[in-house]
XYZ file of C-alpha atoms in Angstrom:
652
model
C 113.035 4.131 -73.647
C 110.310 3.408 -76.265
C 111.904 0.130 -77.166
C 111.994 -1.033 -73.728
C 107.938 0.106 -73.109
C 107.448 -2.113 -76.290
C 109.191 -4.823 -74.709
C 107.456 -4.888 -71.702
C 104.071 -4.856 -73.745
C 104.850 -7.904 -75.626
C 106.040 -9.665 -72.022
C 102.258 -8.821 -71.178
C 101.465 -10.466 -74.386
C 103.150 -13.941 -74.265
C 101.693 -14.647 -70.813
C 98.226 -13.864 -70.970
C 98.385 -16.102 -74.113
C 100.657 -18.544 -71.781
C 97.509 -18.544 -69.105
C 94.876 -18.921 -71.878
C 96.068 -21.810 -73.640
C 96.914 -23.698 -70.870
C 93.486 -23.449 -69.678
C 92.705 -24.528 -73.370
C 94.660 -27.465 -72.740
C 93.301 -28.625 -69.065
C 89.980 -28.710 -70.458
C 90.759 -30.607 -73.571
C 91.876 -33.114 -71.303
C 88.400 -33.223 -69.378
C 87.008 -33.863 -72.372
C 87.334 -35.254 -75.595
C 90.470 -35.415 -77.171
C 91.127 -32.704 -79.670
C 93.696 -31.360 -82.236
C 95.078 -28.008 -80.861
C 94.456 -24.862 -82.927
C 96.997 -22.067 -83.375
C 95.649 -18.441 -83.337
C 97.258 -15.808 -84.339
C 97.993 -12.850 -81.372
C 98.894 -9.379 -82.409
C 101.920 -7.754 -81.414
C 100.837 -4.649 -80.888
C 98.371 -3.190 -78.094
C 94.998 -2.911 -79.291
C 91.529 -2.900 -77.101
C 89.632 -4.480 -78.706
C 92.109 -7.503 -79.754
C 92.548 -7.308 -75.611
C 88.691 -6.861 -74.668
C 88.299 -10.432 -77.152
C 90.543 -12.308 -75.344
C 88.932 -11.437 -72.102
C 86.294 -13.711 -73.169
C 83.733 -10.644 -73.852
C 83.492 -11.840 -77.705
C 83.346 -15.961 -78.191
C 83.256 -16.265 -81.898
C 86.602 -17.505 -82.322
C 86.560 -19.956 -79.245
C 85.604 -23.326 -79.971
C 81.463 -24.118 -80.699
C 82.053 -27.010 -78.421
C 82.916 -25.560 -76.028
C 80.636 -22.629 -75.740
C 77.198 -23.721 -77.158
C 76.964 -27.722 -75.435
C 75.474 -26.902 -72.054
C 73.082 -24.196 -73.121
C 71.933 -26.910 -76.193
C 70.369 -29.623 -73.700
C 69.177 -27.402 -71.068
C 67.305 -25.254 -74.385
C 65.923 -29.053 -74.781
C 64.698 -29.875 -71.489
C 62.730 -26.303 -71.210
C 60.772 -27.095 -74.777
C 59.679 -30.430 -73.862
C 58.615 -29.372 -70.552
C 56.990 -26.121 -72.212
C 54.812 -28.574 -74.693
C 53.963 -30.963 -72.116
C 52.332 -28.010 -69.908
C 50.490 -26.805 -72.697
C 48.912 -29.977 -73.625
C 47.928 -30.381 -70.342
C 46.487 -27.170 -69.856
C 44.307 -27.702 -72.631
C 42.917 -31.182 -71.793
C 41.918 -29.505 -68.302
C 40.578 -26.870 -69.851
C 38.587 -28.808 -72.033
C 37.312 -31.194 -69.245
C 36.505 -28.489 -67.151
C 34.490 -26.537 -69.854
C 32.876 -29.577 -71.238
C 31.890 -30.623 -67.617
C 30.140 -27.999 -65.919
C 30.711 -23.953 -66.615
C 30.955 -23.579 -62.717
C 31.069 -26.472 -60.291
C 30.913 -24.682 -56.987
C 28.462 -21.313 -57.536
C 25.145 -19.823 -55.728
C 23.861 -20.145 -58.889
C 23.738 -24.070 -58.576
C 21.385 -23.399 -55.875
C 17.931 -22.906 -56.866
C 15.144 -21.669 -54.165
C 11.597 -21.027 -54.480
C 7.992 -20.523 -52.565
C 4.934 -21.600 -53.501
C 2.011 -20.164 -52.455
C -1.041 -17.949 -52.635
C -0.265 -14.701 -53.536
C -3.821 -12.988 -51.985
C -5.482 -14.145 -48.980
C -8.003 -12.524 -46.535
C -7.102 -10.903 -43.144
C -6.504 -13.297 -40.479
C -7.090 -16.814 -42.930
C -4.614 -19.226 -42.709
C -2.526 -20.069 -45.805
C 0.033 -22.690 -46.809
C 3.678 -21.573 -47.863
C 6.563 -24.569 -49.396
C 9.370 -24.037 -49.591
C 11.921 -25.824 -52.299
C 15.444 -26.131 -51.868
C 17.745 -28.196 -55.048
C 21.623 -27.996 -54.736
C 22.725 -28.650 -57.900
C 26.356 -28.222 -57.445
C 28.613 -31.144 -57.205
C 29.737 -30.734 -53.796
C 27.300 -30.983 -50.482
C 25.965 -28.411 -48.711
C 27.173 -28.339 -45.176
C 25.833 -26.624 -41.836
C 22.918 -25.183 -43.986
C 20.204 -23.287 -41.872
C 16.261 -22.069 -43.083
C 15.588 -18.332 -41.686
C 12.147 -17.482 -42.945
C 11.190 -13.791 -41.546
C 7.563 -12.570 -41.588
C 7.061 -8.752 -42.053
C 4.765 -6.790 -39.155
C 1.461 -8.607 -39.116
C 2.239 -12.218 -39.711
C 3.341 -14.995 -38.545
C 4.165 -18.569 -39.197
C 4.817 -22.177 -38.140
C 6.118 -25.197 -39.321
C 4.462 -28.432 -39.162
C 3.357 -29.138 -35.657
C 4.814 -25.902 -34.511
C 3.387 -22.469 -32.654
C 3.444 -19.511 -35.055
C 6.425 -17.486 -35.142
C 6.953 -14.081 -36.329
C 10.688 -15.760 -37.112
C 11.245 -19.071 -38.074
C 15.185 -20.750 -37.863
C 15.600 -24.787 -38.898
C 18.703 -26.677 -39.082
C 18.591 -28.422 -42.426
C 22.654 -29.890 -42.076
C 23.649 -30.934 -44.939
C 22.479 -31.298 -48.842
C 23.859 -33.390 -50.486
C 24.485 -32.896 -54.644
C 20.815 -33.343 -56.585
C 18.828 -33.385 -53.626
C 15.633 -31.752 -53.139
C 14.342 -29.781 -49.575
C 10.933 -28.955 -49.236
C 9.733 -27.499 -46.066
C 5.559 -26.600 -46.042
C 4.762 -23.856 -43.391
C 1.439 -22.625 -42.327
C 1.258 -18.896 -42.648
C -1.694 -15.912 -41.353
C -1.400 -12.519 -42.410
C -3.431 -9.750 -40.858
C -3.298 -5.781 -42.039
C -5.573 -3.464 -44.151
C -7.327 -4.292 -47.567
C -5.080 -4.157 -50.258
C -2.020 -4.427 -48.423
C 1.447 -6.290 -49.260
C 2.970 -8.421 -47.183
C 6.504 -9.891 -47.822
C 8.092 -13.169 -46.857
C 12.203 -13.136 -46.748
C 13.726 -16.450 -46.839
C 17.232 -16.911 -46.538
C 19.716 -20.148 -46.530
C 22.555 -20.008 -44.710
C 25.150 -22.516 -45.557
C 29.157 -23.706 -46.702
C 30.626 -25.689 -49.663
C 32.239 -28.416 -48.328
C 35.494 -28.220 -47.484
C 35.386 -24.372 -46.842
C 34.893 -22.406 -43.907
C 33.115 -19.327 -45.577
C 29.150 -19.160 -44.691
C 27.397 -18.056 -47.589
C 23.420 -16.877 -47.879
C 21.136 -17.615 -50.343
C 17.631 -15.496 -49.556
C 14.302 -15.566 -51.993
C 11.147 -13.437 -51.309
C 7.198 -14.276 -51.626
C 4.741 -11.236 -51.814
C 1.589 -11.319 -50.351
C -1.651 -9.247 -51.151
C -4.799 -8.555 -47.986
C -7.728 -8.815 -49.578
C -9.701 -7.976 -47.320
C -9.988 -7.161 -43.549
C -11.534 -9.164 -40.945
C -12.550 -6.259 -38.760
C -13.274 -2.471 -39.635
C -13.659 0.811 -38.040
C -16.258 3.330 -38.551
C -16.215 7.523 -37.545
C -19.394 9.340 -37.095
C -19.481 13.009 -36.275
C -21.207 16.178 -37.314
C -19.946 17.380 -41.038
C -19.873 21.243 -38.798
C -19.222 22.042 -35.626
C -19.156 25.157 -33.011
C -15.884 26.615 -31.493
C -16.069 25.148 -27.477
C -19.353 23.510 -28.567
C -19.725 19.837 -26.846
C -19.335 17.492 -29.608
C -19.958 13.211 -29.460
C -17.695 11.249 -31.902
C -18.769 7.342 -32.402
C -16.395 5.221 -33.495
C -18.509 1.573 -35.076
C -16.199 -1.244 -35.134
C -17.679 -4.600 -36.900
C -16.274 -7.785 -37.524
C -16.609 -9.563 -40.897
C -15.287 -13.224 -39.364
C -16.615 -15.789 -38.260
C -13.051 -16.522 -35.408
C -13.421 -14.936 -32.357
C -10.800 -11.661 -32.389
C -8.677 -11.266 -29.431
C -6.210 -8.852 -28.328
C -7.766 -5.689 -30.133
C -6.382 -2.421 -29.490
C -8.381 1.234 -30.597
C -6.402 4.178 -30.750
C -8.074 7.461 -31.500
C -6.046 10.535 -32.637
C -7.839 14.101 -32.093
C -7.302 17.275 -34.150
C -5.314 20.363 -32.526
C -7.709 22.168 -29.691
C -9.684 19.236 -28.808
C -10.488 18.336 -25.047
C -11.143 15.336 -24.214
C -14.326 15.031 -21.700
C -15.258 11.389 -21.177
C -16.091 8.345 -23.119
C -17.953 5.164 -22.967
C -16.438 2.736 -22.335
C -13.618 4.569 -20.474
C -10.208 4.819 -22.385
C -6.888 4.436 -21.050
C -5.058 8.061 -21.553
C -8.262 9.182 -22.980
C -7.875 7.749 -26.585
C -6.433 4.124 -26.141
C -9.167 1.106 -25.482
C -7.574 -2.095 -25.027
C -11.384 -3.668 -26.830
C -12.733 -6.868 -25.000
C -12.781 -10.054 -27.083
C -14.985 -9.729 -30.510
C -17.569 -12.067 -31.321
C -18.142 -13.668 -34.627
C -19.565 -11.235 -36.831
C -20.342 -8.670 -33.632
C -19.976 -5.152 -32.987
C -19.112 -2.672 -30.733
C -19.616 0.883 -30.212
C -17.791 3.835 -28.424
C -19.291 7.516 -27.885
C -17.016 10.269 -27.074
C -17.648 13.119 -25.441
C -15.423 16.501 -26.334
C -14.959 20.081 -26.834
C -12.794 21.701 -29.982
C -12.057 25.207 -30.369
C -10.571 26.508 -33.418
C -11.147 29.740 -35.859
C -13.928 30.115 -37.723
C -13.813 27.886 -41.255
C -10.532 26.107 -39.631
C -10.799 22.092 -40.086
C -9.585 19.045 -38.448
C -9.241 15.334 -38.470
C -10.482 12.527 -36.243
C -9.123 9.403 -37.163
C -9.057 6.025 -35.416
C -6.571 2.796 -35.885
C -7.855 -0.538 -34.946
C -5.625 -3.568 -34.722
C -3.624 -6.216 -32.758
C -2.225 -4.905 -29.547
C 1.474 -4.835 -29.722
C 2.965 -7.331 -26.898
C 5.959 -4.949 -26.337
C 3.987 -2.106 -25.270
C 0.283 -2.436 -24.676
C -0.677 1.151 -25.788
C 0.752 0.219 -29.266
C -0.325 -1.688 -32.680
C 0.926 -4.114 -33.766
C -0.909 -4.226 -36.965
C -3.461 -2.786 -38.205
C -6.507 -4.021 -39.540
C -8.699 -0.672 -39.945
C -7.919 2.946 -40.285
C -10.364 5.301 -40.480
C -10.676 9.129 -40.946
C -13.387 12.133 -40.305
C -12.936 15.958 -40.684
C -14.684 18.995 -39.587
C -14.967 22.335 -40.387
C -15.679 24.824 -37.118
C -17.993 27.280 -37.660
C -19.044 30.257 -35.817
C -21.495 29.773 -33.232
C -25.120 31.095 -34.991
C -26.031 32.202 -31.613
C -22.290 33.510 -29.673
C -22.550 32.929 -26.332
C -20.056 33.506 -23.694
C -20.090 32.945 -19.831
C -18.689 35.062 -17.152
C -18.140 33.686 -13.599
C -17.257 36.447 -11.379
C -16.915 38.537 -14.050
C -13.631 36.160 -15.304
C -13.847 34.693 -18.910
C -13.797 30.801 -18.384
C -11.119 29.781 -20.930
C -10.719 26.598 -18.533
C -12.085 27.232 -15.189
C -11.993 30.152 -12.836
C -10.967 29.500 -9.287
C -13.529 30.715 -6.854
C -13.492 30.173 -2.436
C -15.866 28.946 -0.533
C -17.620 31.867 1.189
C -17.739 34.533 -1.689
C -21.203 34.884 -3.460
C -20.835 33.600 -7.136
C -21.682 35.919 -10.251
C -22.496 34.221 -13.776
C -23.168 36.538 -16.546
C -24.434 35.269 -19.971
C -23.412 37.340 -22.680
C -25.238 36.293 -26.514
C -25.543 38.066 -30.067
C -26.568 37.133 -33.099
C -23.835 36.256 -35.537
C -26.140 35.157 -38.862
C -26.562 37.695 -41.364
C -30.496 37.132 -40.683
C -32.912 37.786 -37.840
C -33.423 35.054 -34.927
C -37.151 34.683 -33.237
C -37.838 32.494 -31.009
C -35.083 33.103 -28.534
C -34.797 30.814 -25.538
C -31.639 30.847 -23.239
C -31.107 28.536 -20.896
C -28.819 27.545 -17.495
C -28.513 24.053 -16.339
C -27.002 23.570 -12.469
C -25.311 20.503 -11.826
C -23.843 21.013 -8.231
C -25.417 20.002 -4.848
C -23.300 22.744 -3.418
C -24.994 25.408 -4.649
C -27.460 26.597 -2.315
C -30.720 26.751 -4.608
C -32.004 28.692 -2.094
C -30.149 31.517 -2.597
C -30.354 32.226 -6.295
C -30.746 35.231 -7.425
C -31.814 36.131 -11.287
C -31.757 40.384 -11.305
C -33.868 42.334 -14.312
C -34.120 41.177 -17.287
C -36.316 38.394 -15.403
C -35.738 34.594 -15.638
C -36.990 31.825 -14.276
C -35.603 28.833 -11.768
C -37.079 25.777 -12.555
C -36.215 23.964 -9.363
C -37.628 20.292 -10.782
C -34.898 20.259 -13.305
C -32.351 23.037 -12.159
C -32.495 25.116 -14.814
C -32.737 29.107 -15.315
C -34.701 29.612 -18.147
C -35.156 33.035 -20.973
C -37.853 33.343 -22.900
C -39.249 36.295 -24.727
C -42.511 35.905 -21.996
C -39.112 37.123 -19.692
C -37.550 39.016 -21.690
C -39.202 40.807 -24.842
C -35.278 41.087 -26.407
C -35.060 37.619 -27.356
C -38.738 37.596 -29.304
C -36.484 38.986 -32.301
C -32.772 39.454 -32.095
C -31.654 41.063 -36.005
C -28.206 40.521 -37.597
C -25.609 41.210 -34.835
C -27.927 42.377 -31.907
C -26.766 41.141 -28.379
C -27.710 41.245 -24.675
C -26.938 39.618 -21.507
C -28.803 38.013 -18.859
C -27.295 37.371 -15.309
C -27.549 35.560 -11.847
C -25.575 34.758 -8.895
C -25.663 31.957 -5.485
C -24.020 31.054 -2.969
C -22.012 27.986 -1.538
C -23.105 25.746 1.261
C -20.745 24.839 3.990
C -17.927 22.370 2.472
C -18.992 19.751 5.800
C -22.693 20.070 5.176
C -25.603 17.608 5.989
C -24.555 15.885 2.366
C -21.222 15.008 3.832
C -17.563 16.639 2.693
C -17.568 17.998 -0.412
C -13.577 17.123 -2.505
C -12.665 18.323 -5.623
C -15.654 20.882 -6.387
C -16.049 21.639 -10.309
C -19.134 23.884 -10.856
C -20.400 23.594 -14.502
C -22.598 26.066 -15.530
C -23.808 24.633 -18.742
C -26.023 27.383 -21.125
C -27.533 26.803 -23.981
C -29.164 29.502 -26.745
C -31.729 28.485 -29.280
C -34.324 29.945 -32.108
C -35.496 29.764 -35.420
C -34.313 31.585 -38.703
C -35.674 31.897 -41.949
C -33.313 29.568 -43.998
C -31.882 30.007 -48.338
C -35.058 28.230 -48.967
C -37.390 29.852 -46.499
C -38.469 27.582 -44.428
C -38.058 28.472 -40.244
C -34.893 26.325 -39.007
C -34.431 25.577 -35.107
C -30.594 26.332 -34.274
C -28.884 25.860 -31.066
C -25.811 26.860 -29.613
C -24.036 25.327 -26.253
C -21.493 26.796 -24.249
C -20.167 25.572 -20.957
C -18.502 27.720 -18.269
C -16.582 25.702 -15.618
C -15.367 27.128 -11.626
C -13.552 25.331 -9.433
C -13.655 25.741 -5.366
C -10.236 26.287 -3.578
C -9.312 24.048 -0.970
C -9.635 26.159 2.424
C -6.800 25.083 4.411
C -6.337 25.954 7.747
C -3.502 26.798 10.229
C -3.666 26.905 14.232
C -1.271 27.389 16.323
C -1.311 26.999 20.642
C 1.276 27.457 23.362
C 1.465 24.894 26.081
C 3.220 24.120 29.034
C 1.521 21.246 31.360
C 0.156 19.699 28.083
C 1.951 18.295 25.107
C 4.404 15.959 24.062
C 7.128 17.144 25.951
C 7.803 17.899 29.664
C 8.462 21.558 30.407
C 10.706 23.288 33.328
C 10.524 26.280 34.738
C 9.007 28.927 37.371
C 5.514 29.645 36.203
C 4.525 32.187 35.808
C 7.848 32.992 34.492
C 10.618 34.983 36.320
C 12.897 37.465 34.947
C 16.233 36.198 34.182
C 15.165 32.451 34.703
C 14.712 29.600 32.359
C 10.959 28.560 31.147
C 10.589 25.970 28.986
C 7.167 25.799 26.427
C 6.033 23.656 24.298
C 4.473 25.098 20.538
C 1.858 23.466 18.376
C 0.813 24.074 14.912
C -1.959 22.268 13.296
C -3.194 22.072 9.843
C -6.670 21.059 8.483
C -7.758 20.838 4.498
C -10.879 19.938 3.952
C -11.620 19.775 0.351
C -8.553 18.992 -2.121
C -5.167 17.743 -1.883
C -2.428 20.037 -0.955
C 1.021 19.714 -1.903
C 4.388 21.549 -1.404
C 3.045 22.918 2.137
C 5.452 24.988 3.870
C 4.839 26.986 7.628
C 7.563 29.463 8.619
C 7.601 32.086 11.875
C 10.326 33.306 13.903
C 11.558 33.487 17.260
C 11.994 36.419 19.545
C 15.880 37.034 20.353
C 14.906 36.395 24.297
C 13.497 32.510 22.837
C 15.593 30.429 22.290
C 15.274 26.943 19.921
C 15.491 23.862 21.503
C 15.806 21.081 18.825
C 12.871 18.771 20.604
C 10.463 18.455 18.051
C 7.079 15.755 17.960
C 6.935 13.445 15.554
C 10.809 13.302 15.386
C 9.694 12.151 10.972
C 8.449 15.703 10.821
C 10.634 18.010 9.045
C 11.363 20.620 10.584
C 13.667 23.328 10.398
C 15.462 26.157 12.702
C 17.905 28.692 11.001
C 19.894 30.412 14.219
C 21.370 33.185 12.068
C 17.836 34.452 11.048
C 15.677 33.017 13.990
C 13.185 31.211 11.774
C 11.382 28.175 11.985
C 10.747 26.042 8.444
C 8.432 23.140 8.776
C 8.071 21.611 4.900
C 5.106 19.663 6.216
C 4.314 18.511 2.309
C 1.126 16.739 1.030
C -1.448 16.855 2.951
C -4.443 15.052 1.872
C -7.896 16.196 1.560
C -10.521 15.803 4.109
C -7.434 16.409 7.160
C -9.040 17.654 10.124
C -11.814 17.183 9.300
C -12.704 13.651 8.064
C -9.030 12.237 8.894
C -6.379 13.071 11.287
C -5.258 17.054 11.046
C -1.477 17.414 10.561
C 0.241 18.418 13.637
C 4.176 19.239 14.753
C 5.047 20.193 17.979
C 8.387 22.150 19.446
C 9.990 23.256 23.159
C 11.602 26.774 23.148
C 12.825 28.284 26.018
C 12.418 31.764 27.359
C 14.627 34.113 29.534
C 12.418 37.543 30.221
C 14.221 40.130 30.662
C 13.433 42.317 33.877
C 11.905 45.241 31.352
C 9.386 42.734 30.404
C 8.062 42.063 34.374
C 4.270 42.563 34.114
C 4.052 41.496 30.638
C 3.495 39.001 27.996
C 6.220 38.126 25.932
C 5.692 36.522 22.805
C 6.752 32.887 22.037
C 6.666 32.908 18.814
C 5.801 35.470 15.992
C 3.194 35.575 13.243
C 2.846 32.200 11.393
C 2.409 31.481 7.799
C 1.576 28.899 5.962
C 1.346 28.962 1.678
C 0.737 25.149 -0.438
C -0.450 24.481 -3.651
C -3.673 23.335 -4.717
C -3.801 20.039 -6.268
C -7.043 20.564 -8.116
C -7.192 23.931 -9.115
C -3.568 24.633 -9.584
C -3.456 27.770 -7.483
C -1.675 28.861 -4.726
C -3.473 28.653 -1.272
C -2.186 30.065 2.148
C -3.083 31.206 5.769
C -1.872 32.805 8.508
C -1.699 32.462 12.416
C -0.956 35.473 14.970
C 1.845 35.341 17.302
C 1.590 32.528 20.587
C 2.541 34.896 23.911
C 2.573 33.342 27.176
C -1.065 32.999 27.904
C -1.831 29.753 27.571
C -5.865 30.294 27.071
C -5.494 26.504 25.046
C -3.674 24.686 27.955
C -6.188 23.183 30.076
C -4.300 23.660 32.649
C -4.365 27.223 32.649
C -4.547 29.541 35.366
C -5.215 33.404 35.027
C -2.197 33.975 37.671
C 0.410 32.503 35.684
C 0.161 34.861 32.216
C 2.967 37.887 32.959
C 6.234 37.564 34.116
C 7.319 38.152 37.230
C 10.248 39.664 39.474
């Protein structure tokens, strides 16, 4: 058994040697021609004699054959390897003897030259250098030069831009660009303007856009126009206070386009200027002259704590083209404070017993009450004392002032009430905190008087407290204190209403007088009249008896007007109404049919049309709520002309 496994082995043997060496031979043939070789096999089975003559281990085949191929192509790969690197190097070397970056930014060099100060509003002159010092051109290239807020510039030829774009095209290698621009700056002393300019451009032969962008700074050194605050170092709580705002040119151009914009500390009110603002602290200025000047007075009220402070301040410039109420730039800015101080003399005015924070609202055909209350609030005594009322309203009926105990006196020359201590002994020394009060009251004329209609009535009742005190360095000082107390007269609007049946808009039907159980048609009006102010939001409602009924024919057919049937009332949102209706204009006037059916428990009567009317609105010009009212319409029509005494109860 063992000798025939040994057998077979050694079968095994012989032929893979068989198939080896006749490969050996085939190739010896291809080639050269060469002796053959014996080598010896082992007769036994070993794995690692096999693995060898699997061709994993080479060193007993032939060098020839093994190491030929891989000896050439080893040649070919140095030679190529050396030729590479010599050529590597001589690029190298040309490239780093040539030029350390042939395409780069860096190769393009911009600058601006210029003045670097310059006064507000003078013209300066700006170039601008380009050099491309690259090797390759510069294509599609494109000056941007931006000017901050307050400047602008042109190029040659050119109106002054606050942005200026120019196509340059191309730059070639060593060329130079130089663009001159005339620039004007304008802004406040000491100010810095900068300049951005910015190339836009691409190598050649790329499609990348690249930027390139240098600055110039520019110093104001001084301003072609300023601005100028006066007002009091001190001022009284509510006290009437003037602010005067200088403004001067130092040029000799004429200055257009100027725009003044005042800014107010917290609790001022604003009570008129010259010349008139637009929202009470913008002035769009007229043109300046050369070297001229112009002046602006103010007119206000501030209230504030004692000791409190605040700041005026006032920016004058070019108005912005945007939005007229805006700067632009600014040339000027000036700045003021106060400090409020207590009044020396305290004053305070009662209208109708009502503090006048604002105004008090007050009607037309009530007797006014002013009451001037005063103390002294220095920490010395006051002699001297003189209080005293200024009128200003041709309403007030002079005739009827009245000035109670302690006694004063109307000067009816100037319209003033005047205290004195020849009046009233009290105010020939007042110490440290004493007080009193002095009073009087009027009346109003008629609102349609011989002086025409009066609109928009604002009473001010201006008073005024002065004497002397013994100042830190004793000498007498004269000190005065205003105050101003303000009423306002409510519009007195008016509602009437009429029941008609021959007259109208509308044709009626019907028996008349009416019949029980039978149809009578009528025709309502209501009218309203406001004399003095504007009215808005007016509204008139009333209802209908359950025996009326509504029927939806109403005069102007614009009018609108209103009829719930669940509830039986009658809106009419009749709206603005303008001052002076009914009196000096057309009143405002709606008309309506309804129809009644009297029952036969109302024979002998006289049923009612239409109930109580009201009518509420507000007051454009005092703010408050105004209203009337208008009794019930039955059927006696005492404002049909056509009325007969016969026809007013209803009938079987």
């Amino acid at each position: 058994m063992e000798e025939k496994l040994f057998e077979d082995q050694h079968n095994k043997i012989d032929k893979t040697k068989e198939a080896l060496y006749s490969g050996m031979r085939e190739e010896k043939l291809m080639m050269n021609e060469l002796k053959k070789k014996e080598f010896e096999v082992q007769k036994n089975w070993d794995t690692s004699s096999q693995e060898k003559s699997f061709g994993k281990d080479t060193t007993n085949l032939p060098d020839t054959m093994v190491h030929k191929k891989s000896k050439s192509v080893s040649k070919i790969i140095l030679i190529l390897s050396i030729l590479f690197f010599i050529g590597a190097l001589i690029f190298a070397f040309y490239v780093l003897r040539k030029e350390p970056n042939v395409f780069s930014p860096e190769n393009i060099e911009m600058s601006i030259k210029g003045l670097v100060s310059v006064g507000a509003g003078e013209d300066i002159n700006l170039g601008i250098i380009i050099e491309n010092k690259n090797l390759t051109n510069l294509e599609s290239a494109e000056l941007i030069i931006d000017f901050p807020s307050g400047a602008r510039g042109a190029l040659v030829g050119q109106e002054k831009k606050s942005r200026i774009v120019k196509s340059l095209g191309t730059i070639i290698p060593g060329s130079l660009v130089n663009e001159k621009i005339t620039a004007e700056f304008f802004g406040e002393e000491n100010e810095i303007k900068t300049v951005l300019v910015t190339l836009e451009y691409r190598f050649e032969g790329s499609s990348a856009t690249l930027v390139k962008e240098t600055e110039h700074t520019v110093k104001i050194i001084s301003s072609p126009i300023s601005v100028s605050l006066e007002i009091p170092d001190e001022i009284v709580s509510n006290q009437e206070i003037e602010l005067v705002v200088k403004i001067e040119s130092d040029t000799n151009n004429l200055t257009k386009n100027l725009l003044l914009n005042i800014s107010y500390p917290f609790g001022f009110s604003f009570i008129k200027a010259d010349p008139e603002p637009q929202d009470d602290n913008v002035w769009v200025l007229p043109d300046l002259e050369p070297r001229g000047k112009q002046v602006i007075k103010i007119l206000g009220t501030i209230k504030g704590d004692p000791d409190s402070s605040g700041v005026f301040s006032a920016d004058l410039g070019i108005q912005d083209r945007q939005n007229s109420n805006n700067i632009e730039t600014v040339f000027s800015h000036a700045e003021e404070s106060v400090i409020i101080k207590q009044a020396f003399i305290g004053l305070q005015v009662l209208i109708n017993r009502q503090q006048t924070e604002d105004y008090i609202v007050i009607k037309k055909d009530e007797k006014v009450y002013v009451s001037i209350l005063w103390e002294n609030n220095l920490d010395t005594r006051i002699t001297d004392a003189k209080i005293t009322v200024k009128l200003d309203h041709d309403i007030i009926n002079r005739k009827s002032i009245l000035i109670p105990d302690p006694k004063g006196f109307y000067m009816s020359v100037d319209d003033t009430i005047i205290w004195n201590q020849q009046t009233n002994s009290e105010l020939a020394s007042i110490p440290s905190g004493g007080k009193g009060v002095v009073s009087f009251s009027f009346n109003l004329l008629p609102v349609v008087s011989e002086k025409g209609l009066f609109k928009d009535v604002e009473l001010n009742i201006s008073a005024s407290a002065e004497g002397r005190r013994l100042s830190n360095v004793n000498v007498l000082e004269q000190i005065k204190t205003p105050i101003v107390g303000k009423a306002r007269l409510v519009s007195d609007v008016g509602l009437t209403a009429k029941a008609l049946y021959r007259d109208g808009p509308f044709t009626n039907s019907g028996p008349l007088p009416p019949k029980s159980n039978k149809k009578t048609t009528y025709t309502i009006v209501w009218q309203i009249t406001n004399p003095t102010n504007q009215i808005t939001n007016t509204i008139i409602r009333a209802t209908l008896p359950t025996y009326v009924s509504w029927l939806k024919s109403v005069s102007p057919t614009t009018e609108n007007i209103f009829y719930n049937e669940l509830g039986g009332e009658i809106v009419w949102s009749a709206g603005e109404i303008e001052a002076g209706a009914g009196i000096t204009k057309k009143p405002k006037i709606v008309a309506f049919q309804v129809e009644l059916i009297p029952s036969i428990t109302q024979v002998g009567t006289f049923p009612i049309l239409v109930n109580d009317a009201t009518l509420t609105a507000t007051d454009s010009f005092t703010g408050s709520t105004v209203d009337d009212a208008e009794p019930a319409q039955d059927i006696r029509l005492t404002a049909d002309p056509y009325y007969k005494l016969i026809e007013e109860k209803v009938v079987q």
